[in-house]
Amino acid sequence: MSVRTNVFGMLLCQLVLALGVWSGSVAARDLPELADLVDRSAPAVVNVSTEQIRTRGKRADSDAKDPMQEWFRRFMPKHPRIPRDEDEGDSMGSGFIISADGYILTNAHVVEDADSILVRLTDKREFRGRLIGADKRSDVALIKIDAVGLPRVPVGDSSKLRVGDWVMAIGSPFGFDHTVTAGIVSAKGRSLPDESLVPFIQTDVAINPGNSGGPLFNLKGEVVGINSQIYSETGGFMGLSFAIPIEVAMDVQNQLRTFGRVTRGRIGVVIQEVTKDVADSFALKSPVGALVSSVEKGGPAERAGVAIGDVILKFDNKPVATSSDLPRLVGATRPGSRSSMQVWRRGAVKDVALVVEEFADEAPEPRRVPPKRVEGAGTNRLGLVVAQLSSEQRRHYRGEIGVSVKDVRGVAARAQLQGGDVILSAARKGAPVEFRNVEQFNRFAASIEQGESVSLLVRRGDTQSFVSLRVPE
């Protein structure tokens, strides 16, 4: 019996080993082969180093900010030297050749304030780079070197990327030229703080200082993005990297090469996210679109009849799934173009036609207001005590519509409403309600049912946005 047991055990062990070898070979076959891809792609990747000469006073101001403490930081190492009278800072990044006659893409922050640009190729040749133009809004810059017959990268289509696809980066982290790292696409269409015009590709590819401006490749060897930012609490790689889609970069470089600058469209609205509670209060079936909380007087949207409380669902027949989609779609539209929008207004879909104007950096449009959403208990259904507008408030707001907030409790307090706020109107079940006096507001508040969502249009100072409240059951 023991012999049989031993024989059975040996057979079982052999089976387990065989399965392990088989599964290991399957796993190995599933992994991407990157060596050939690197051989084809690396010659078109370059190292970009810059020098900035600044006065000591300016250097002192810049060093007062510790870049290691930035939540979202661009990554480019700086190696300062201290001459006698001036301060010279060396910076290092990456780039890639997009044409055989020497046009190179990199990040705008790599060449920012550069007094000189040096481009080094894989064959150790060095060229002085000439800045054709840089666009800070997209963080894309175009450099030109005097050379011909250069290797160039093939340009791919980032829209064909799927979450989970393998991607590869080549760059110069910490000055180590042509370092290769790989990973997968973690997400698409990411919005980052103050970066509403770029739908970033998120990856887990190891990216560190010096990778800025380097290419992100798909497994076909096509460039699908420019590595631009990382999410880090330490300044080093923490598994979250962000790349600019190559379509955005190529559009920017084309404008820089043709016109020397980048133009973008604007329509003159301030928008905010549509949450579940906002959707309920506006009678939307699902939380999609961009909610208009303010309309610029005399701007394209006002001239087209767009109103506060409209929810923009489509722009030029392209869906606006989230509020961050709208600035990208509008920004990519050439000024002077006639465009169409589909909006949700009072429970129905409306079509609007307008002419897009040019975006001005000093007045960014369209701007997003962070949504406010809260659920909780209050001493009454809205937790608000209101009063008539004071004479000073009426003069400031040039009208008598609205009520002034005097006391905030419960649900309203959790939504961060505060004394002095002015409630102009509300949206309930898709219908707008304006408040001209305290009695109107109190009747409105008393009529709200338990579990119902309402959105209040609140003005604070010179800004206004919708605040969504859900009355507790």
GROMACS .gro file of C-alpha atoms in nm:
model
  473
    1MET     CA    1   0.000   0.000   0.000
    2SER     CA    2   0.283   0.238   0.082
    3VAL     CA    3   0.454   0.157  -0.251
    4ARG     CA    4   0.136   0.245  -0.441
    5THR     CA    5   0.109   0.563  -0.240
    6ASN     CA    6   0.466   0.658  -0.324
    7VAL     CA    7   0.412   0.582  -0.694
    8PHE     CA    8   0.092   0.787  -0.694
    9GLY     CA    9   0.273   1.073  -0.519
   10MET     CA   10   0.554   1.070  -0.776
   11LEU     CA   11   0.307   1.075  -1.062
   12LEU     CA   12   0.121   1.362  -0.899
   13CYS     CA   13   0.442   1.558  -0.854
   14GLN     CA   14   0.537   1.502  -1.217
   15LEU     CA   15   0.191   1.620  -1.326
   16VAL     CA   16   0.219   1.933  -1.115
   17LEU     CA   17   0.564   2.006  -1.255
   18ALA     CA   18   0.443   1.953  -1.611
   19LEU     CA   19   0.150   2.185  -1.556
   20GLY     CA   20   0.383   2.443  -1.405
   21VAL     CA   21   0.619   2.429  -1.703
   22TRP     CA   22   0.325   2.446  -1.945
   23SER     CA   23   0.163   2.742  -1.768
   24GLY     CA   24   0.500   2.917  -1.747
   25SER     CA   25   0.555   2.875  -2.120
   26VAL     CA   26   0.205   3.007  -2.190
   27ALA     CA   27   0.269   3.306  -1.966
   28ALA     CA   28   0.600   3.369  -2.141
   29ARG     CA   29   0.431   3.357  -2.481
   30ASP     CA   30   0.171   3.609  -2.360
   31LEU     CA   31   0.437   3.869  -2.270
   32PRO     CA   32   0.528   4.121  -2.541
   33GLU     CA   33   0.859   4.093  -2.725
   34LEU     CA   34   1.012   4.441  -2.700
   35ALA     CA   35   1.372   4.394  -2.816
   36ASP     CA   36   1.299   4.427  -3.188
   37LEU     CA   37   1.070   4.721  -3.116
   38VAL     CA   38   1.349   4.895  -2.926
   39ASP     CA   39   1.597   4.832  -3.210
   40ARG     CA   40   1.358   4.998  -3.458
   41SER     CA   41   1.245   5.287  -3.240
   42ALA     CA   42   1.543   5.397  -3.031
   43PRO     CA   43   1.739   5.574  -3.310
   44ALA     CA   44   1.461   5.834  -3.344
   45VAL     CA   45   1.460   5.916  -2.970
   46VAL     CA   46   1.684   6.203  -2.860
   47ASN     CA   47   1.819   6.357  -2.544
   48VAL     CA   48   1.732   6.724  -2.499
   49SER     CA   49   1.939   6.937  -2.260
   50THR     CA   50   1.901   7.308  -2.203
   51GLU     CA   51   2.080   7.592  -2.027
   52GLN     CA   52   1.911   7.882  -1.856
   53ILE     CA   53   2.109   8.187  -1.745
   54ARG     CA   54   1.935   8.389  -1.478
   55THR     CA   55   2.020   8.654  -1.224
   56ARG     CA   56   2.072   8.544  -0.867
   57GLY     CA   57   1.761   8.727  -0.759
   58LYS     CA   58   1.547   8.532  -1.000
   59ARG     CA   59   1.718   8.209  -0.894
   60ALA     CA   60   1.639   8.280  -0.530
   61ASP     CA   61   1.273   8.325  -0.616
   62SER     CA   62   1.258   8.002  -0.815
   63ASP     CA   63   1.436   7.798  -0.548
   64ALA     CA   64   1.186   7.917  -0.284
   65LYS     CA   65   0.945   7.662  -0.429
   66ASP     CA   66   1.039   7.302  -0.356
   67PRO     CA   67   0.938   7.095  -0.663
   68MET     CA   68   0.946   6.777  -0.456
   69GLN     CA   69   0.637   6.894  -0.273
   70GLU     CA   70   0.424   6.942  -0.582
   71TRP     CA   71   0.127   6.704  -0.599
   72PHE     CA   72   0.126   6.686  -0.973
   73ARG     CA   73   0.470   6.775  -1.099
   74ARG     CA   74   0.639   6.788  -1.433
   75PHE     CA   75   0.960   6.595  -1.423
   76MET     CA   76   1.287   6.742  -1.545
   77PRO     CA   77   1.608   6.722  -1.338
   78LYS     CA   78   1.803   7.039  -1.273
   79HIS     CA   79   2.177   7.040  -1.195
   80PRO     CA   80   2.266   7.396  -1.087
   81ARG     CA   81   2.611   7.549  -1.100
   82ILE     CA   82   2.702   7.883  -0.940
   83PRO     CA   83   2.933   8.109  -1.144
   84ARG     CA   84   3.054   8.442  -1.011
   85ASP     CA   85   2.785   8.684  -1.121
   86GLU     CA   86   2.517   8.473  -1.284
   87ASP     CA   87   2.342   8.148  -1.211
   88GLU     CA   88   2.342   7.887  -1.485
   89GLY     CA   89   2.098   7.595  -1.463
   90ASP     CA   90   2.126   7.281  -1.677
   91SER     CA   91   1.806   7.088  -1.747
   92MET     CA   92   1.754   6.756  -1.915
   93GLY     CA   93   1.464   6.593  -2.094
   94SER     CA   94   1.379   6.376  -2.392
   95GLY     CA   95   1.226   6.412  -2.737
   96PHE     CA   96   1.169   6.229  -3.064
   97ILE     CA   97   1.223   6.302  -3.433
   98ILE     CA   98   0.906   6.332  -3.643
   99SER     CA   99   1.063   6.423  -3.977
  100ALA     CA  100   1.385   6.330  -4.155
  101ASP     CA  101   1.480   6.698  -4.189
  102GLY     CA  102   1.513   6.751  -3.815
  103TYR     CA  103   1.180   6.845  -3.654
  104ILE     CA  104   1.159   6.716  -3.296
  105LEU     CA  105   0.872   6.703  -3.047
  106THR     CA  106   0.923   6.745  -2.674
  107ASN     CA  107   0.748   6.905  -2.376
  108ALA     CA  108   0.714   7.282  -2.348
  109HIS     CA  109   0.841   7.272  -1.990
  110VAL     CA  110   1.162   7.101  -2.105
  111VAL     CA  111   1.263   7.406  -2.311
  112GLU     CA  112   1.097   7.675  -2.099
  113ASP     CA  113   1.322   7.980  -2.050
  114ALA     CA  114   1.607   7.801  -2.229
  115ASP     CA  115   1.894   8.018  -2.353
  116SER     CA  116   2.037   7.726  -2.550
  117ILE     CA  117   1.916   7.380  -2.653
  118LEU     CA  118   2.142   7.082  -2.720
  119VAL     CA  119   2.005   6.769  -2.892
  120ARG     CA  120   2.201   6.444  -2.873
  121LEU     CA  121   2.121   6.143  -3.093
  122THR     CA  122   2.181   5.774  -3.024
  123ASP     CA  123   2.492   5.779  -3.247
  124LYS     CA  124   2.638   6.048  -3.015
  125ARG     CA  125   2.603   6.328  -3.270
  126GLU     CA  126   2.510   6.659  -3.113
  127PHE     CA  127   2.317   6.948  -3.267
  128ARG     CA  128   2.215   7.292  -3.150
  129GLY     CA  129   1.836   7.302  -3.140
  130ARG     CA  130   1.624   7.595  -3.251
  131LEU     CA  131   1.288   7.644  -3.079
  132ILE     CA  132   1.014   7.678  -3.342
  133GLY     CA  133   0.746   7.731  -3.080
  134ALA     CA  134   0.601   7.608  -2.752
  135ASP     CA  135   0.244   7.582  -2.627
  136LYS     CA  136   0.217   7.586  -2.248
  137ARG     CA  137  -0.151   7.495  -2.249
  138SER     CA  138  -0.082   7.153  -2.400
  139ASP     CA  139   0.283   7.132  -2.284
  140VAL     CA  140   0.404   7.063  -2.639
  141ALA     CA  141   0.711   7.219  -2.801
  142LEU     CA  142   0.864   7.189  -3.148
  143ILE     CA  143   1.243   7.198  -3.200
  144LYS     CA  144   1.439   7.206  -3.526
  145ILE     CA  145   1.795   7.084  -3.582
  146ASP     CA  146   1.994   7.132  -3.902
  147ALA     CA  147   2.025   6.776  -4.030
  148VAL     CA  148   1.886   6.553  -4.305
  149GLY     CA  149   1.824   6.183  -4.349
  150LEU     CA  150   1.740   6.135  -3.982
  151PRO     CA  151   1.547   5.835  -3.850
  152ARG     CA  152   1.193   5.926  -3.750
  153VAL     CA  153   0.916   5.768  -3.551
  154PRO     CA  154   0.594   5.646  -3.714
  155VAL     CA  155   0.290   5.826  -3.572
  156GLY     CA  156   0.006   5.610  -3.444
  157ASP     CA  157  -0.353   5.665  -3.331
  158SER     CA  158  -0.401   5.691  -2.956
  159SER     CA  159  -0.780   5.657  -2.993
  160LYS     CA  160  -0.724   5.292  -3.084
  161LEU     CA  161  -0.551   5.223  -2.751
  162ARG     CA  162  -0.747   5.010  -2.509
  163VAL     CA  163  -0.710   5.004  -2.133
  164GLY     CA  164  -0.480   4.711  -2.064
  165ASP     CA  165  -0.277   4.743  -2.386
  166TRP     CA  166   0.100   4.718  -2.352
  167VAL     CA  167   0.299   5.036  -2.413
  168MET     CA  168   0.668   5.126  -2.396
  169ALA     CA  169   0.862   5.443  -2.318
  170ILE     CA  170   1.214   5.546  -2.416
  171GLY     CA  171   1.379   5.844  -2.249
  172SER     CA  172   1.663   5.976  -2.035
  173PRO     CA  173   1.558   5.939  -1.670
  174PHE     CA  174   1.814   6.107  -1.443
  175GLY     CA  175   2.033   6.150  -1.752
  176PHE     CA  176   2.060   5.779  -1.837
  177ASP     CA  177   2.018   5.802  -2.214
  178HIS     CA  178   1.776   5.573  -2.398
  179THR     CA  179   1.637   5.392  -2.098
  180VAL     CA  180   1.350   5.159  -2.190
  181THR     CA  181   1.052   5.094  -1.960
  182ALA     CA  182   0.722   4.921  -2.030
  183GLY     CA  183   0.377   4.878  -1.881
  184ILE     CA  184   0.010   4.899  -1.969
  185VAL     CA  185  -0.248   5.167  -2.038
  186SER     CA  186  -0.421   5.227  -1.705
  187ALA     CA  187  -0.690   5.471  -1.822
  188LYS     CA  188  -0.776   5.709  -2.104
  189GLY     CA  189  -0.910   6.063  -2.118
  190ARG     CA  190  -0.783   6.164  -1.775
  191SER     CA  191  -0.829   6.524  -1.665
  192LEU     CA  192  -0.561   6.670  -1.440
  193PRO     CA  193  -0.577   6.989  -1.231
  194ASP     CA  194  -0.547   7.298  -1.456
  195GLU     CA  195  -0.504   7.073  -1.761
  196SER     CA  196  -0.858   7.063  -1.902
  197LEU     CA  197  -0.751   7.082  -2.267
  198VAL     CA  198  -0.558   6.753  -2.276
  199PRO     CA  199  -0.723   6.409  -2.239
  200PHE     CA  200  -0.421   6.237  -2.084
  201ILE     CA  201  -0.330   5.870  -2.132
  202GLN     CA  202  -0.260   5.718  -1.791
  203THR     CA  203  -0.007   5.433  -1.775
  204ASP     CA  204   0.195   5.242  -1.518
  205VAL     CA  205   0.511   5.274  -1.727
  206ALA     CA  206   0.805   5.373  -1.504
  207ILE     CA  207   0.864   5.743  -1.574
  208ASN     CA  208   1.113   5.958  -1.382
  209PRO     CA  209   1.283   6.300  -1.408
  210GLY     CA  210   1.439   6.322  -1.754
  211ASN     CA  211   1.167   6.123  -1.932
  212SER     CA  212   0.980   6.448  -2.006
  213GLY     CA  213   0.907   6.484  -2.375
  214GLY     CA  214   0.994   6.125  -2.459
  215PRO     CA  215   0.772   5.902  -2.673
  216LEU     CA  216   0.515   5.646  -2.562
  217PHE     CA  217   0.501   5.359  -2.814
  218ASN     CA  218   0.239   5.094  -2.886
  219LEU     CA  219   0.351   4.742  -2.978
  220LYS     CA  220   0.353   4.833  -3.347
  221GLY     CA  221   0.633   5.078  -3.279
  222GLU     CA  222   0.407   5.379  -3.337
  223VAL     CA  223   0.419   5.683  -3.110
  224VAL     CA  224   0.085   5.726  -2.936
  225GLY     CA  225   0.178   5.987  -2.677
  226ILE     CA  226   0.437   6.220  -2.520
  227ASN     CA  227   0.529   6.138  -2.159
  228SER     CA  228   0.455   6.458  -1.973
  229GLN     CA  229   0.360   6.424  -1.606
  230ILE     CA  230   0.367   6.191  -1.309
  231TYR     CA  231   0.162   6.168  -0.993
  232SER     CA  232   0.402   6.161  -0.702
  233GLU     CA  233   0.432   6.257  -0.338
  234THR     CA  234   0.811   6.214  -0.348
  235GLY     CA  235   0.910   6.341  -0.693
  236GLY     CA  236   0.986   5.988  -0.816
  237PHE     CA  237   0.781   5.724  -0.995
  238MET     CA  238   0.484   5.588  -0.799
  239GLY     CA  239   0.300   5.393  -1.069
  240LEU     CA  240   0.098   5.680  -1.220
  241SER     CA  241   0.226   5.839  -1.539
  242PHE     CA  242   0.048   6.061  -1.789
  243ALA     CA  243   0.110   6.111  -2.159
  244ILE     CA  244  -0.024   6.367  -2.406
  245PRO     CA  245  -0.213   6.191  -2.691
  246ILE     CA  246  -0.013   6.213  -3.012
  247GLU     CA  247  -0.310   6.364  -3.203
  248VAL     CA  248  -0.305   6.664  -2.967
  249ALA     CA  249   0.071   6.702  -3.008
  250MET     CA  250   0.064   6.675  -3.387
  251ASP     CA  251  -0.210   6.936  -3.416
  252VAL     CA  252  -0.011   7.172  -3.194
  253GLN     CA  253   0.314   7.121  -3.387
  254ASN     CA  254   0.137   7.175  -3.717
  255GLN     CA  255   0.005   7.511  -3.596
  256LEU     CA  256   0.342   7.607  -3.450
  257ARG     CA  257   0.517   7.521  -3.775
  258THR     CA  258   0.258   7.698  -3.993
  259PHE     CA  259   0.155   8.000  -3.786
  260GLY     CA  260   0.409   8.021  -3.504
  261ARG     CA  261   0.136   8.000  -3.241
  262VAL     CA  262  -0.165   7.791  -3.141
  263THR     CA  263  -0.522   7.915  -3.166
  264ARG     CA  264  -0.816   7.756  -2.984
  265GLY     CA  265  -1.187   7.808  -2.975
  266ARG     CA  266  -1.406   7.941  -2.696
  267ILE     CA  267  -1.779   7.984  -2.652
  268GLY     CA  268  -1.801   8.192  -2.331
  269VAL     CA  269  -1.949   7.964  -2.067
  270VAL     CA  270  -1.856   7.842  -1.720
  271ILE     CA  271  -1.948   7.476  -1.672
  272GLN     CA  272  -1.955   7.215  -1.400
  273GLU     CA  273  -1.988   6.841  -1.367
  274VAL     CA  274  -2.327   6.670  -1.380
  275THR     CA  275  -2.351   6.444  -1.074
  276LYS     CA  276  -2.628   6.195  -1.006
  277ASP     CA  277  -2.809   6.447  -0.784
  278VAL     CA  278  -2.771   6.723  -1.045
  279ALA     CA  279  -2.910   6.489  -1.311
  280ASP     CA  280  -3.210   6.410  -1.091
  281SER     CA  281  -3.286   6.777  -1.027
  282PHE     CA  282  -3.267   6.855  -1.400
  283ALA     CA  283  -3.472   6.546  -1.496
  284LEU     CA  284  -3.185   6.389  -1.688
  285LYS     CA  285  -3.195   6.011  -1.723
  286SER     CA  286  -2.821   5.979  -1.656
  287PRO     CA  287  -2.540   6.206  -1.525
  288VAL     CA  288  -2.387   6.315  -1.856
  289GLY     CA  289  -2.300   6.646  -2.018
  290ALA     CA  290  -2.171   6.980  -1.894
  291LEU     CA  291  -2.394   7.201  -1.679
  292VAL     CA  292  -2.381   7.573  -1.766
  293SER     CA  293  -2.353   7.777  -1.446
  294SER     CA  294  -2.261   8.110  -1.604
  295VAL     CA  295  -2.278   8.268  -1.951
  296GLU     CA  296  -2.047   8.548  -2.061
  297LYS     CA  297  -2.236   8.859  -2.160
  298GLY     CA  298  -2.202   8.924  -2.531
  299GLY     CA  299  -2.014   8.598  -2.586
  300PRO     CA  300  -2.088   8.334  -2.852
  301ALA     CA  301  -2.303   8.123  -2.620
  302GLU     CA  302  -2.523   8.413  -2.508
  303ARG     CA  303  -2.570   8.532  -2.866
  304ALA     CA  304  -2.680   8.179  -2.956
  305GLY     CA  305  -2.936   8.170  -2.675
  306VAL     CA  306  -2.753   7.938  -2.434
  307ALA     CA  307  -2.889   7.989  -2.082
  308ILE     CA  308  -2.779   7.917  -1.728
  309GLY     CA  309  -2.906   7.572  -1.635
  310ASP     CA  310  -2.864   7.426  -1.984
  311VAL     CA  311  -2.683   7.093  -1.995
  312ILE     CA  312  -2.463   7.062  -2.305
  313LEU     CA  313  -2.494   6.704  -2.434
  314LYS     CA  314  -2.318   6.729  -2.771
  315PHE     CA  315  -2.079   6.965  -2.948
  316ASP     CA  316  -2.055   6.932  -3.327
  317ASN     CA  317  -2.232   6.595  -3.298
  318LYS     CA  318  -1.966   6.465  -3.058
  319PRO     CA  319  -2.099   6.347  -2.722
  320VAL     CA  320  -2.007   6.535  -2.405
  321ALA     CA  321  -1.992   6.246  -2.159
  322THR     CA  322  -1.835   6.454  -1.881
  323SER     CA  323  -1.779   6.825  -1.833
  324SER     CA  324  -1.407   6.782  -1.909
  325ASP     CA  325  -1.494   6.676  -2.265
  326LEU     CA  326  -1.635   7.017  -2.360
  327PRO     CA  327  -1.319   7.231  -2.319
  328ARG     CA  328  -1.129   6.982  -2.536
  329LEU     CA  329  -1.390   6.979  -2.811
  330VAL     CA  330  -1.432   7.357  -2.812
  331GLY     CA  331  -1.058   7.420  -2.782
  332ALA     CA  332  -0.990   7.200  -3.085
  333THR     CA  333  -1.234   7.403  -3.297
  334ARG     CA  334  -1.089   7.674  -3.517
  335PRO     CA  335  -1.203   8.027  -3.424
  336GLY     CA  336  -1.464   8.154  -3.667
  337SER     CA  337  -1.611   7.808  -3.724
  338ARG     CA  338  -1.986   7.766  -3.715
  339SER     CA  339  -2.067   7.487  -3.471
  340SER     CA  340  -2.373   7.315  -3.335
  341MET     CA  341  -2.462   7.210  -2.982
  342GLN     CA  342  -2.730   6.988  -2.838
  343VAL     CA  343  -2.852   7.105  -2.498
  344TRP     CA  344  -3.096   6.976  -2.239
  345ARG     CA  345  -3.337   7.251  -2.133
  346ARG     CA  346  -3.649   7.214  -1.919
  347GLY     CA  347  -3.686   6.845  -1.986
  348ALA     CA  348  -3.631   6.857  -2.363
  349VAL     CA  349  -3.345   6.849  -2.612
  350LYS     CA  350  -3.272   7.170  -2.806
  351ASP     CA  351  -3.034   7.236  -3.095
  352VAL     CA  352  -2.820   7.551  -3.081
  353ALA     CA  353  -2.595   7.700  -3.352
  354LEU     CA  354  -2.310   7.937  -3.268
  355VAL     CA  355  -1.985   8.083  -3.404
  356VAL     CA  356  -1.675   7.992  -3.203
  357GLU     CA  357  -1.441   8.274  -3.100
  358GLU     CA  358  -1.070   8.265  -3.025
  359PHE     CA  359  -0.956   8.149  -2.685
  360ALA     CA  360  -0.761   8.408  -2.486
  361ASP     CA  361  -0.506   8.281  -2.232
  362GLU     CA  362  -0.582   8.564  -1.995
  363ALA     CA  363  -0.949   8.459  -1.984
  364PRO     CA  364  -0.962   8.078  -2.010
  365GLU     CA  365  -1.286   7.942  -2.151
  366PRO     CA  366  -1.472   7.724  -2.096
  367ARG     CA  367  -1.382   7.686  -1.731
  368ARG     CA  368  -1.500   7.405  -1.507
  369VAL     CA  369  -1.633   7.456  -1.156
  370PRO     CA  370  -1.586   7.158  -0.921
  371PRO     CA  371  -1.924   7.003  -0.838
  372LYS     CA  372  -2.060   7.009  -0.487
  373ARG     CA  373  -2.267   6.714  -0.380
  374VAL     CA  374  -2.378   6.612  -0.031
  375GLU     CA  375  -2.625   6.393   0.149
  376GLY     CA  376  -2.713   6.422   0.513
  377ALA     CA  377  -2.957   6.529   0.778
  378GLY     CA  378  -3.049   6.886   0.867
  379THR     CA  379  -3.274   7.064   1.116
  380ASN     CA  380  -3.507   7.128   0.821
  381ARG     CA  381  -3.518   6.997   0.469
  382LEU     CA  382  -3.266   7.237   0.320
  383GLY     CA  383  -3.104   7.364   0.635
  384LEU     CA  384  -3.118   7.727   0.522
  385VAL     CA  385  -3.243   8.049   0.675
  386VAL     CA  386  -3.274   8.327   0.416
  387ALA     CA  387  -3.357   8.696   0.402
  388GLN     CA  388  -3.428   8.961   0.141
  389LEU     CA  389  -3.127   9.100  -0.042
  390SER     CA  390  -2.975   9.401   0.129
  391SER     CA  391  -2.953   9.728  -0.061
  392GLU     CA  392  -2.579   9.674  -0.094
  393GLN     CA  393  -2.632   9.327  -0.243
  394ARG     CA  394  -2.891   9.462  -0.487
  395ARG     CA  395  -2.645   9.728  -0.603
  396HIS     CA  396  -2.364   9.474  -0.634
  397TYR     CA  397  -2.570   9.223  -0.832
  398ARG     CA  398  -2.761   9.493  -1.025
  399GLY     CA  399  -3.099   9.342  -0.962
  400GLU     CA  400  -3.344   9.222  -0.699
  401ILE     CA  401  -3.370   8.855  -0.794
  402GLY     CA  402  -3.256   8.611  -0.526
  403VAL     CA  403  -3.245   8.569  -0.150
  404SER     CA  404  -2.953   8.608   0.088
  405VAL     CA  405  -2.832   8.323   0.310
  406LYS     CA  406  -2.829   8.419   0.679
  407ASP     CA  407  -2.787   8.081   0.854
  408VAL     CA  408  -2.666   7.744   0.731
  409ARG     CA  409  -2.737   7.407   0.890
  410GLY     CA  410  -2.749   7.037   0.813
  411VAL     CA  411  -2.748   6.950   0.443
  412ALA     CA  412  -2.665   7.304   0.330
  413ALA     CA  413  -2.373   7.329   0.576
  414ARG     CA  414  -2.229   7.005   0.445
  415ALA     CA  415  -2.254   7.149   0.095
  416GLN     CA  416  -2.034   7.439   0.216
  417LEU     CA  417  -2.296   7.708   0.167
  418GLN     CA  418  -2.228   8.005   0.392
  419GLY     CA  419  -2.375   8.325   0.515
  420GLY     CA  420  -2.372   8.600   0.253
  421ASP     CA  421  -2.428   8.361  -0.038
  422VAL     CA  422  -2.708   8.463  -0.273
  423ILE     CA  423  -2.946   8.196  -0.400
  424LEU     CA  424  -3.065   8.305  -0.744
  425SER     CA  425  -3.275   8.011  -0.857
  426ALA     CA  426  -3.318   7.635  -0.834
  427ALA     CA  427  -3.367   7.338  -1.062
  428ARG     CA  428  -3.620   7.074  -0.958
  429LYS     CA  429  -3.738   6.786  -1.174
  430GLY     CA  430  -3.605   6.968  -1.478
  431ALA     CA  431  -3.795   7.292  -1.414
  432PRO     CA  432  -3.622   7.619  -1.312
  433VAL     CA  433  -3.755   7.823  -1.020
  434GLU     CA  434  -3.651   8.184  -0.951
  435PHE     CA  435  -3.667   8.346  -0.607
  436ARG     CA  436  -3.769   8.710  -0.573
  437ASN     CA  437  -3.851   8.703  -0.204
  438VAL     CA  438  -3.820   8.495   0.112
  439GLU     CA  439  -4.178   8.367   0.091
  440GLN     CA  440  -4.116   8.211  -0.251
  441PHE     CA  441  -3.805   8.036  -0.126
  442ASN     CA  442  -3.969   7.905   0.189
  443ARG     CA  443  -4.266   7.767  -0.007
  444PHE     CA  444  -4.022   7.599  -0.242
  445ALA     CA  445  -3.824   7.446   0.046
  446ALA     CA  446  -4.140   7.319   0.216
  447SER     CA  447  -4.259   7.147  -0.101
  448ILE     CA  448  -3.946   6.936  -0.149
  449GLU     CA  449  -4.007   6.568  -0.084
  450GLN     CA  450  -3.786   6.337   0.118
  451GLY     CA  451  -3.512   6.178  -0.093
  452GLU     CA  452  -3.551   6.438  -0.367
  453SER     CA  453  -3.256   6.620  -0.526
  454VAL     CA  454  -3.256   6.991  -0.605
  455SER     CA  455  -2.982   7.214  -0.747
  456LEU     CA  456  -2.946   7.572  -0.621
  457LEU     CA  457  -2.777   7.837  -0.834
  458VAL     CA  458  -2.558   8.015  -0.580
  459ARG     CA  459  -2.360   8.334  -0.629
  460ARG     CA  460  -2.064   8.411  -0.406
  461GLY     CA  461  -1.875   8.726  -0.487
  462ASP     CA  462  -1.831   8.741  -0.863
  463THR     CA  463  -1.871   8.368  -0.928
  464GLN     CA  464  -2.171   8.139  -0.936
  465SER     CA  465  -2.230   7.766  -0.962
  466PHE     CA  466  -2.497   7.505  -0.900
  467VAL     CA  467  -2.493   7.329  -0.565
  468SER     CA  468  -2.675   6.998  -0.548
  469LEU     CA  469  -2.863   6.897  -0.231
  470ARG     CA  470  -3.042   6.572  -0.161
  471VAL     CA  471  -3.308   6.593   0.109
  472PRO     CA  472  -3.266   6.299   0.350
  473GLU     CA  473  -3.540   6.038   0.365
   0.00000   0.00000   0.00000
